Amino acid sequence: MILRSKGYVILLAAVSVLLSVIYYQTLNQCDRSPASLSASGNEQVSEIQNAINKIYHQVDQTIPKTNFTDIMKSSSAKQSKVFVKYPKDSYCVGDQLVLQVDMFDHLGQRKTYGGDFLRARMSTRELDAAASGRIEDFKNGSYHVHFILFWEGTVDITVFMMHPSEGASALWIYRNKWHGYVDHVGKFETPQQSIETVCGFDLDRSKELCEYKDERDEEYFYCIKPENFSCNSLSTMKSWRRHDRTLFTDVEKGLFNESNVRVKIPKDFDQIRVTRCNTSVPHSYKTCKIGAKLEYPSGYVMRNVWYPKGCKTLAYNTLDSLSKCFTQKFIYIFGDSTRFYHSTIMKITGHVSYWAWMCQRI
Ligand SMILES: *[C@@H]1O[C@H](CO)[C@@H](O)[C@H](O)[C@H]1NC(C)=O
Ligand SMILES: *[C@@H]1O[C@H](CO)[C@@H](O)[C@H](O)[C@H]1NC(C)=O
Ligand SMILES: *[C@@H]1O[C@H](CO)[C@@H](O)[C@H](O)[C@H]1NC(C)=O
Ligand SMILES: *[C@@H]1O[C@H](CO)[C@@H](O)[C@H](O)[C@H]1NC(C)=O
Ligand SMILES: *[C@@H]1O[C@H](CO)[C@@H](O)[C@H](O)[C@H]1NC(C)=O
């Protein structure tokens, strides 16, 4: 797609943030689940819709279908436990470390289904080193966390319950139901005047609308067309979350109580000591290539440097060498939380023009 105007670029940037989770929707149909889609007509399913359906069903399978009405029967981090699955006296750099997480509800009953949103980290403060663990869900209330012991030292491990499975399930259900959690306002500008109008994925079709579509990704976004402004004069987009509008029941809201979000699960062990045993780990990795598939955990960070597993990145140790690398390059950033990358790149390079901040599909 050719980006003709600055406004369009900004719009795409704003929209893409919203699109970083897969969504599907048609204009007058709020239900975003692909299942409802196939029921809505016999039209040919496009390649991208097939891909979306596949991912949707993959995610859907990880979400337990339970009938949850009692918060006491939701997962409780405090009641749950973490232990080392195959404990050893000593660990070597490069070893795998497997933890088991057993989840319990607030009443101390074993959970019998999976879907809890867990997050596991290993870190060594003195080295400024950290890595993530891969979570394996047995769908019976037990999980394994797979770590690779990337570095030598004393390693701290933390497993968080980010959300109980009941919360993850509620989020999934309502994300597929409607677009009502975020409001959008677009600003249309000409040299003489400007005006703001409502934008969104589902707008009243009886009004005259501007349609902003990404044909490649089959993504559609709309604004109510202001009188005497062309659709091309859309310049900026403001979006914000509506906390006052929700489909959650009161019980479900309780799941997202701050005291229930990102809670450490107690573990029955202390630190893990890792030594560089005599096994020599080969370090003649090839340089990382764009598009290479990374396994998870895909690497670790140490003293602000990311070390991917299985390949090596080039290091730019001076700002000059980094600036040289950026020179005459377009930087495409796509997805959530990209403002951080933008400001960091701007800070590092200083002279990178605004146009480097273009948003495009990778
Ligand atoms: C789920 O719970 C509701 C309310 O308690 C009940 O009416 C409904 O029949 C239950 N559904 C299933 C599938 O158990
Ligand atoms: C959960 O499933 C795993 C893998 O199938 C099994 O090893 C474990 O014993 C199960 N745990 C319970 C409590 O059923
Ligand atoms: C749009 O332009 C027309 C013709 O110049 C004018 O009559 C009308 O009042 C304008 N409408 C608005 C909302 O400014
Ligand atoms: C949130 O949790 C706190 C502490 O556990 C509790 O006092 C409070 O009532 C809870 N709020 C809601 C809305 O459940
Ligand atoms: C490690 O290698 C050194 C020399 O190669 C040897 O002396 C030492 O016994 C080895 N240690 C272990 C634990 O194998």
Coordinates of C-alpha atoms and ligand atoms in Angstrom, one line a residue:
M1 CA 0.0 0.0 0.0
I2 CA 1.3 3.4 -0.9
L3 CA 1.0 5.9 2.0
R4 CA 0.1 9.1 0.4
S5 CA -0.3 11.5 3.2
K6 CA 1.1 12.1 6.7
G7 CA -2.4 11.8 8.0
Y8 CA -2.7 8.3 6.7
V9 CA 0.5 7.3 8.2
I10 CA -0.6 8.5 11.6
L11 CA -3.9 6.9 11.3
L12 CA -2.3 3.6 10.4
A13 CA 0.0 3.9 13.4
A14 CA -2.9 4.4 15.6
V15 CA -5.0 1.7 14.1
S16 CA -2.2 -0.8 14.0
V17 CA -1.8 -0.6 17.7
L18 CA -5.4 -1.7 18.0
L19 CA -4.9 -4.4 15.5
S20 CA -1.9 -6.0 17.1
V21 CA -4.2 -8.6 18.5
I22 CA -5.9 -10.5 15.8
Y23 CA -9.4 -9.4 15.2
Y24 CA -12.0 -10.0 12.8
Q25 CA -15.1 -8.1 12.2
T26 CA -17.6 -7.0 9.6
L27 CA -19.1 -3.7 9.6
N28 CA -22.5 -4.3 11.1
Q29 CA -21.7 -7.4 13.1
C30 CA -20.2 -7.0 16.5
D31 CA -19.3 -10.6 17.2
R32 CA -15.7 -11.0 16.2
S33 CA -15.4 -14.7 16.5
P34 CA -14.8 -16.4 13.1
A35 CA -17.3 -19.0 14.0
S36 CA -20.2 -16.5 13.7
L37 CA -18.6 -15.4 10.4
S38 CA -19.0 -18.6 8.6
A39 CA -22.6 -18.7 9.6
S40 CA -23.2 -15.3 8.1
G41 CA -22.8 -16.2 4.5
N42 CA -21.4 -18.5 1.9
E43 CA -18.9 -16.1 0.4
Q44 CA -15.5 -17.4 -0.4
V45 CA -13.3 -17.5 2.7
S46 CA -10.1 -15.6 1.9
E47 CA -6.6 -16.9 2.7
I48 CA -6.2 -14.4 5.4
Q49 CA -9.5 -15.3 7.0
N50 CA -8.5 -18.9 7.0
A51 CA -5.3 -17.9 8.7
I52 CA -7.2 -15.9 11.2
N53 CA -9.6 -18.7 11.8
K54 CA -6.8 -21.1 12.4
I55 CA -5.1 -18.8 15.0
Y56 CA -8.5 -18.0 16.6
H57 CA -9.2 -21.7 17.1
Q58 CA -5.7 -22.3 18.4
V59 CA -6.1 -19.6 21.0
D60 CA -9.7 -20.7 21.7
Q61 CA -8.5 -24.2 22.6
T62 CA -6.3 -22.8 25.3
I63 CA -9.2 -21.1 26.9
P64 CA -11.2 -23.3 29.3
K65 CA -15.0 -23.3 28.8
T66 CA -16.2 -23.2 32.3
N67 CA -19.2 -21.9 33.9
F68 CA -17.7 -19.6 36.5
T69 CA -19.9 -18.0 39.1
D70 CA -18.0 -18.2 42.4
I71 CA -14.9 -16.1 42.8
M72 CA -13.7 -18.5 45.5
K73 CA -13.4 -21.2 42.9
S74 CA -11.1 -19.2 40.7
S75 CA -7.4 -19.7 40.7
S76 CA -5.5 -18.2 43.7
A77 CA -1.8 -17.5 43.3
K78 CA -1.3 -17.5 47.1
Q79 CA -2.8 -21.0 47.4
S80 CA -0.9 -22.4 44.5
K81 CA 2.7 -23.7 44.5
V82 CA 5.8 -24.0 42.5
F83 CA 8.5 -26.6 42.9
V84 CA 11.5 -28.0 40.9
K85 CA 10.3 -31.0 39.0
Y86 CA 13.7 -32.9 38.8
P87 CA 15.8 -31.4 41.5
K88 CA 19.6 -31.7 41.2
D89 CA 22.4 -30.8 43.6
S90 CA 24.1 -28.6 41.0
Y91 CA 23.3 -27.1 37.7
C92 CA 25.5 -26.4 34.7
V93 CA 25.2 -23.6 32.2
G94 CA 23.1 -24.8 29.3
D95 CA 21.0 -27.2 31.5
Q96 CA 17.2 -27.2 31.3
L97 CA 15.4 -26.5 34.5
V98 CA 11.8 -27.7 34.8
L99 CA 9.5 -26.3 37.4
Q100 CA 6.0 -27.6 38.2
V101 CA 3.2 -25.2 39.1
D102 CA 0.1 -26.7 40.8
M103 CA -2.8 -24.3 40.9
F104 CA -5.4 -24.2 43.6
D105 CA -8.5 -22.1 44.1
H106 CA -9.2 -19.7 47.0
L107 CA -10.7 -22.6 49.0
G108 CA -7.5 -24.6 48.7
Q109 CA -9.1 -27.0 46.2
R110 CA -6.9 -28.3 43.3
K111 CA -7.8 -26.7 40.0
T112 CA -8.9 -29.3 37.4
Y113 CA -8.5 -27.3 34.2
G114 CA -5.9 -25.1 32.7
G115 CA -5.8 -21.7 31.0
D116 CA -4.2 -19.7 33.8
F117 CA -2.1 -16.8 32.5
L118 CA 1.3 -17.5 34.1
R119 CA 4.6 -15.7 33.6
A120 CA 7.9 -17.0 34.7
R121 CA 11.2 -15.2 34.9
M122 CA 14.7 -16.1 36.0
S123 CA 17.2 -13.4 36.9
T124 CA 20.5 -12.6 38.5
R125 CA 20.6 -9.1 39.9
E126 CA 24.3 -8.7 40.1
L127 CA 24.7 -9.5 36.5
D128 CA 21.6 -7.6 35.3
A129 CA 20.6 -10.8 33.6
A130 CA 17.1 -12.2 33.0
A131 CA 15.3 -14.7 30.8
S132 CA 11.7 -16.0 30.5
G133 CA 10.5 -19.5 30.9
R134 CA 8.2 -21.4 28.6
I135 CA 4.9 -22.4 30.1
E136 CA 3.4 -25.8 29.3
D137 CA -0.3 -26.2 30.3
F138 CA -1.4 -29.7 31.0
K139 CA -5.0 -28.5 31.2
N140 CA -5.5 -30.2 34.6
G141 CA -4.4 -27.5 36.9
S142 CA -0.7 -28.4 36.6
Y143 CA 1.9 -26.6 34.5
H144 CA 5.5 -27.0 33.7
V145 CA 7.9 -24.1 33.3
H146 CA 10.9 -24.7 31.1
F147 CA 14.0 -22.6 31.6
I148 CA 17.4 -22.8 30.0
L149 CA 20.1 -21.9 32.4
F150 CA 21.9 -19.4 30.1
W151 CA 24.5 -18.0 32.5
E152 CA 26.7 -18.8 35.5
G153 CA 25.6 -17.5 38.8
T154 CA 22.9 -17.5 41.5
V155 CA 19.5 -17.4 39.8
D156 CA 16.3 -16.2 41.3
I157 CA 13.1 -17.5 39.9
T158 CA 9.7 -15.9 40.0
V159 CA 6.4 -17.3 38.7
F160 CA 3.5 -14.9 38.5
M161 CA -0.1 -15.6 38.1
M162 CA -1.0 -12.7 35.8
H163 CA -4.7 -13.6 35.6
P164 CA -6.6 -16.6 36.7
S165 CA -7.9 -18.8 33.9
E166 CA -11.4 -17.5 34.7
G167 CA -10.2 -13.9 34.0
A168 CA -8.4 -14.9 30.8
S169 CA -11.6 -16.7 29.7
A170 CA -13.7 -13.6 30.4
L171 CA -11.3 -11.4 28.5
W172 CA -11.4 -13.8 25.5
I173 CA -15.2 -14.0 25.5
Y174 CA -15.7 -10.3 25.6
R175 CA -12.9 -9.4 23.2
N176 CA -14.8 -11.5 20.6
K177 CA -18.1 -9.9 21.4
W178 CA -17.7 -6.2 20.8
H179 CA -15.5 -3.2 20.3
G180 CA -16.9 -1.1 23.1
Y181 CA -13.8 -0.9 25.3
V182 CA -11.9 1.7 23.3
D183 CA -13.3 5.0 21.9
H184 CA -11.7 6.8 19.0
V185 CA -11.8 10.4 17.8
G186 CA -10.2 11.5 14.6
K187 CA -9.2 15.1 13.8
F188 CA -9.8 16.3 10.3
E189 CA -7.7 19.3 9.3
T190 CA -7.4 21.7 6.4
P191 CA -5.2 24.8 6.4
Q192 CA -8.4 26.8 7.3
Q193 CA -10.1 24.7 9.9
S194 CA -10.2 21.5 11.8
I195 CA -12.9 19.3 13.4
E196 CA -13.1 16.1 15.4
T197 CA -15.4 13.3 14.7
V198 CA -16.1 9.8 16.1
C199 CA -14.2 6.9 14.6
G200 CA -14.3 3.2 15.1
F201 CA -14.8 -0.3 13.8
D202 CA -18.5 -0.4 14.2
L203 CA -20.2 2.9 13.2
D204 CA -23.8 3.8 12.4
R205 CA -24.0 3.1 8.7
S206 CA -26.8 5.5 8.1
K207 CA -24.3 8.3 8.5
E208 CA -21.8 9.2 5.8
L209 CA -18.6 7.4 6.6
C210 CA -14.9 7.6 5.6
E211 CA -13.5 4.1 5.2
Y212 CA -9.9 3.4 5.9
K213 CA -9.0 0.0 4.7
D214 CA -6.0 -2.1 4.5
E215 CA -6.9 -4.5 1.7
R216 CA -3.9 -6.7 2.3
D217 CA -4.9 -7.5 5.9
E218 CA -8.6 -7.0 5.2
E219 CA -8.8 -4.4 8.0
Y220 CA -11.5 -1.7 8.0
F221 CA -11.7 1.4 10.2
Y222 CA -14.2 4.2 9.8
C223 CA -14.8 7.8 10.8
I224 CA -18.0 9.8 10.5
K225 CA -17.3 12.1 7.6
P226 CA -17.3 15.7 8.7
E227 CA -19.2 18.0 6.3
N228 CA -16.8 19.9 4.0
F229 CA -13.8 17.8 4.8
S230 CA -12.3 15.2 2.6
C231 CA -11.6 11.8 4.1
N232 CA -7.9 12.4 3.2
S233 CA -7.8 15.3 5.6
L234 CA -7.8 13.1 8.6
S235 CA -4.7 14.0 10.5
T236 CA -4.5 12.5 14.0
M237 CA -6.3 9.9 16.0
K238 CA -7.0 9.8 19.7
S239 CA -8.0 6.5 21.4
W240 CA -8.7 5.8 25.0
R241 CA -10.0 3.0 27.1
R242 CA -13.5 3.2 28.5
H243 CA -13.4 1.8 32.0
D244 CA -16.9 2.8 32.6
R245 CA -18.3 0.5 29.9
T246 CA -18.0 -3.2 30.3
L247 CA -19.8 -6.4 29.7
F248 CA -18.2 -8.0 32.8
T249 CA -20.4 -9.3 35.5
D250 CA -19.6 -8.2 39.1
V251 CA -18.0 -11.5 39.8
E252 CA -15.8 -11.2 36.8
K253 CA -14.8 -7.7 37.8
G254 CA -13.6 -9.1 41.1
L255 CA -11.1 -11.2 39.1
F256 CA -9.4 -8.1 38.0
N257 CA -9.1 -6.6 41.4
E258 CA -5.5 -5.3 41.7
S259 CA -4.8 -7.7 44.5
N260 CA -5.5 -10.5 42.0
V261 CA -3.3 -9.4 39.1
R262 CA 0.4 -10.4 38.7
V263 CA 0.6 -12.2 42.0
K264 CA 3.7 -14.2 42.9
I265 CA 3.1 -17.9 43.3
P266 CA 4.9 -19.2 46.4
K267 CA 7.8 -21.6 45.7
D268 CA 9.3 -24.2 48.0
F269 CA 12.9 -23.6 46.9
D270 CA 15.4 -20.8 47.2
Q271 CA 17.9 -19.8 44.5
I272 CA 19.4 -22.0 41.9
R273 CA 23.2 -22.2 41.6
V274 CA 24.5 -22.5 38.2
T275 CA 28.2 -23.2 37.4
R276 CA 30.1 -23.4 34.2
C277 CA 30.8 -27.1 34.2
N278 CA 33.4 -28.7 32.1
T279 CA 31.0 -29.2 29.2
S280 CA 32.2 -26.7 26.7
V281 CA 29.3 -24.9 25.0
P282 CA 30.1 -24.1 21.4
H283 CA 29.9 -20.4 20.8
S284 CA 30.5 -20.1 17.1
Y285 CA 27.0 -19.2 16.3
K286 CA 26.0 -17.8 13.0
T287 CA 24.7 -14.2 12.8
C288 CA 21.0 -13.9 13.3
K289 CA 18.9 -13.6 10.1
I290 CA 15.6 -11.9 9.6
G291 CA 12.8 -14.3 9.6
A292 CA 14.6 -17.0 11.5
K293 CA 12.3 -19.0 13.8
L294 CA 13.2 -18.7 17.4
E295 CA 12.4 -21.3 19.9
Y296 CA 11.1 -20.3 23.3
P297 CA 12.9 -19.3 25.6
S298 CA 14.6 -17.5 22.7
G299 CA 17.5 -16.0 24.6
Y300 CA 18.4 -13.8 27.6
V301 CA 19.3 -10.3 28.4
M302 CA 22.5 -9.4 30.3
R303 CA 23.7 -5.8 31.1
N304 CA 21.3 -4.4 28.6
V305 CA 22.4 -6.7 25.8
W306 CA 20.1 -9.3 24.3
Y307 CA 21.7 -12.7 23.6
P308 CA 19.4 -14.7 21.3
K309 CA 19.6 -18.5 21.6
G310 CA 21.3 -20.2 18.7
C311 CA 22.5 -17.2 16.7
K312 CA 24.4 -14.0 17.5
T313 CA 23.6 -10.4 16.9
L314 CA 26.0 -7.7 15.8
A315 CA 27.0 -5.4 18.6
Y316 CA 27.2 -1.6 18.0
N317 CA 29.3 -0.4 20.8
T318 CA 29.4 3.3 19.8
L319 CA 26.7 5.7 18.9
D320 CA 28.6 6.4 15.7
S321 CA 28.5 2.8 14.5
L322 CA 24.8 2.6 15.4
S323 CA 24.0 5.8 13.6
K324 CA 25.9 4.5 10.6
C325 CA 23.8 1.4 10.7
F326 CA 20.6 3.4 10.7
T327 CA 21.7 5.8 8.0
Q328 CA 19.5 5.8 4.9
K329 CA 17.2 3.1 6.3
F330 CA 13.6 3.0 6.8
I331 CA 12.5 1.6 10.1
Y332 CA 9.2 -0.1 10.1
I333 CA 7.6 -0.6 13.5
F334 CA 4.4 -2.5 14.0
G335 CA 2.5 -3.5 17.0
D336 CA 1.8 -2.6 20.6
S337 CA 3.9 -0.3 22.7
T338 CA 6.0 0.9 19.8
R339 CA 6.3 4.4 21.2
F340 CA 9.1 3.2 23.4
Y341 CA 11.1 2.0 20.3
H342 CA 10.4 5.2 18.6
S343 CA 11.6 7.4 21.4
T344 CA 14.7 5.2 21.9
I345 CA 15.6 5.2 18.3
M346 CA 15.1 9.0 18.2
K347 CA 17.3 9.4 21.3
I348 CA 20.1 7.2 20.0
T349 CA 20.2 8.6 16.5
G350 CA 19.0 12.1 17.0
H351 CA 18.8 13.0 13.4
V352 CA 16.5 10.2 12.2
S353 CA 13.7 12.1 10.5
Y354 CA 10.1 11.8 11.6
W355 CA 9.5 9.8 8.5
A356 CA 11.4 6.9 9.9
W357 CA 8.4 6.5 12.2
M358 CA 6.3 4.9 9.6
C359 CA 4.0 2.1 10.3
Q360 CA 3.8 -0.8 8.0
R361 CA 3.1 -4.4 8.1
I362 CA 6.2 -6.6 8.4
Ligands
LIG1 C1 -24.0 -21.9 33.8 O1 -24.5 -21.3 35.0 C2 -25.7 -20.7 34.8 C3 -26.0 -19.9 36.1 O2 -25.6 -20.5 37.2 C4 -26.7 -21.8 34.5 O3 -28.0 -21.1 34.3 C5 -26.3 -22.5 33.3 O4 -27.2 -23.6 33.0 C6 -24.9 -23.1 33.4 N1 -24.5 -23.7 32.2 C7 -23.8 -24.8 32.1 C8 -23.4 -25.2 30.7 O5 -23.5 -25.4 33.1
LIG2 C1 -1.8 -33.5 34.8 O1 -1.4 -33.9 33.5 C2 0.0 -34.4 33.5 C3 0.3 -34.7 32.0 O2 -0.6 -35.4 31.4 C4 0.2 -35.6 34.4 O3 1.5 -36.0 34.4 C5 -0.2 -35.2 35.8 O4 -0.2 -36.3 36.6 C6 -1.7 -34.6 35.8 N1 -1.9 -34.1 37.1 C7 -3.1 -34.3 37.8 C8 -3.2 -33.7 39.1 O5 -4.0 -35.0 37.2
LIG3 C1 -20.1 23.5 4.0 O1 -19.8 24.3 2.8 C2 -21.0 24.8 2.3 C3 -20.7 25.6 1.0 O2 -19.5 26.3 1.2 C4 -21.7 25.7 3.3 O3 -22.9 26.2 2.8 C5 -22.0 24.9 4.6 O4 -22.5 25.8 5.6 C6 -20.7 24.2 5.1 N1 -21.1 23.4 6.2 C7 -20.4 23.4 7.3 C8 -20.9 22.4 8.4 O5 -19.5 24.2 7.6
LIG4 C1 -10.2 -6.3 46.1 O1 -9.3 -6.9 47.0 C2 -9.3 -6.3 48.3 C3 -8.2 -7.0 49.1 O2 -8.2 -8.4 48.9 C4 -10.6 -6.3 49.0 O3 -10.6 -5.7 50.2 C5 -11.6 -5.6 48.1 O4 -12.9 -5.8 48.6 C6 -11.6 -6.2 46.7 N1 -12.4 -5.4 45.8 C7 -13.3 -6.0 45.0 C8 -14.1 -5.1 44.1 O5 -13.5 -7.2 44.9
LIG5 C1 37.2 -30.2 34.6 O1 38.3 -30.2 33.7 C2 39.5 -30.1 34.4 C3 40.7 -30.0 33.4 O2 40.2 -30.2 32.1 C4 39.7 -31.3 35.3 O3 40.9 -31.2 36.1 C5 38.5 -31.4 36.3 O4 38.6 -32.6 37.1 C6 37.2 -31.4 35.5 N1 36.1 -31.3 36.5 C7 35.0 -32.0 36.4 C8 33.9 -31.7 37.4 O5 34.8 -32.8 35.5

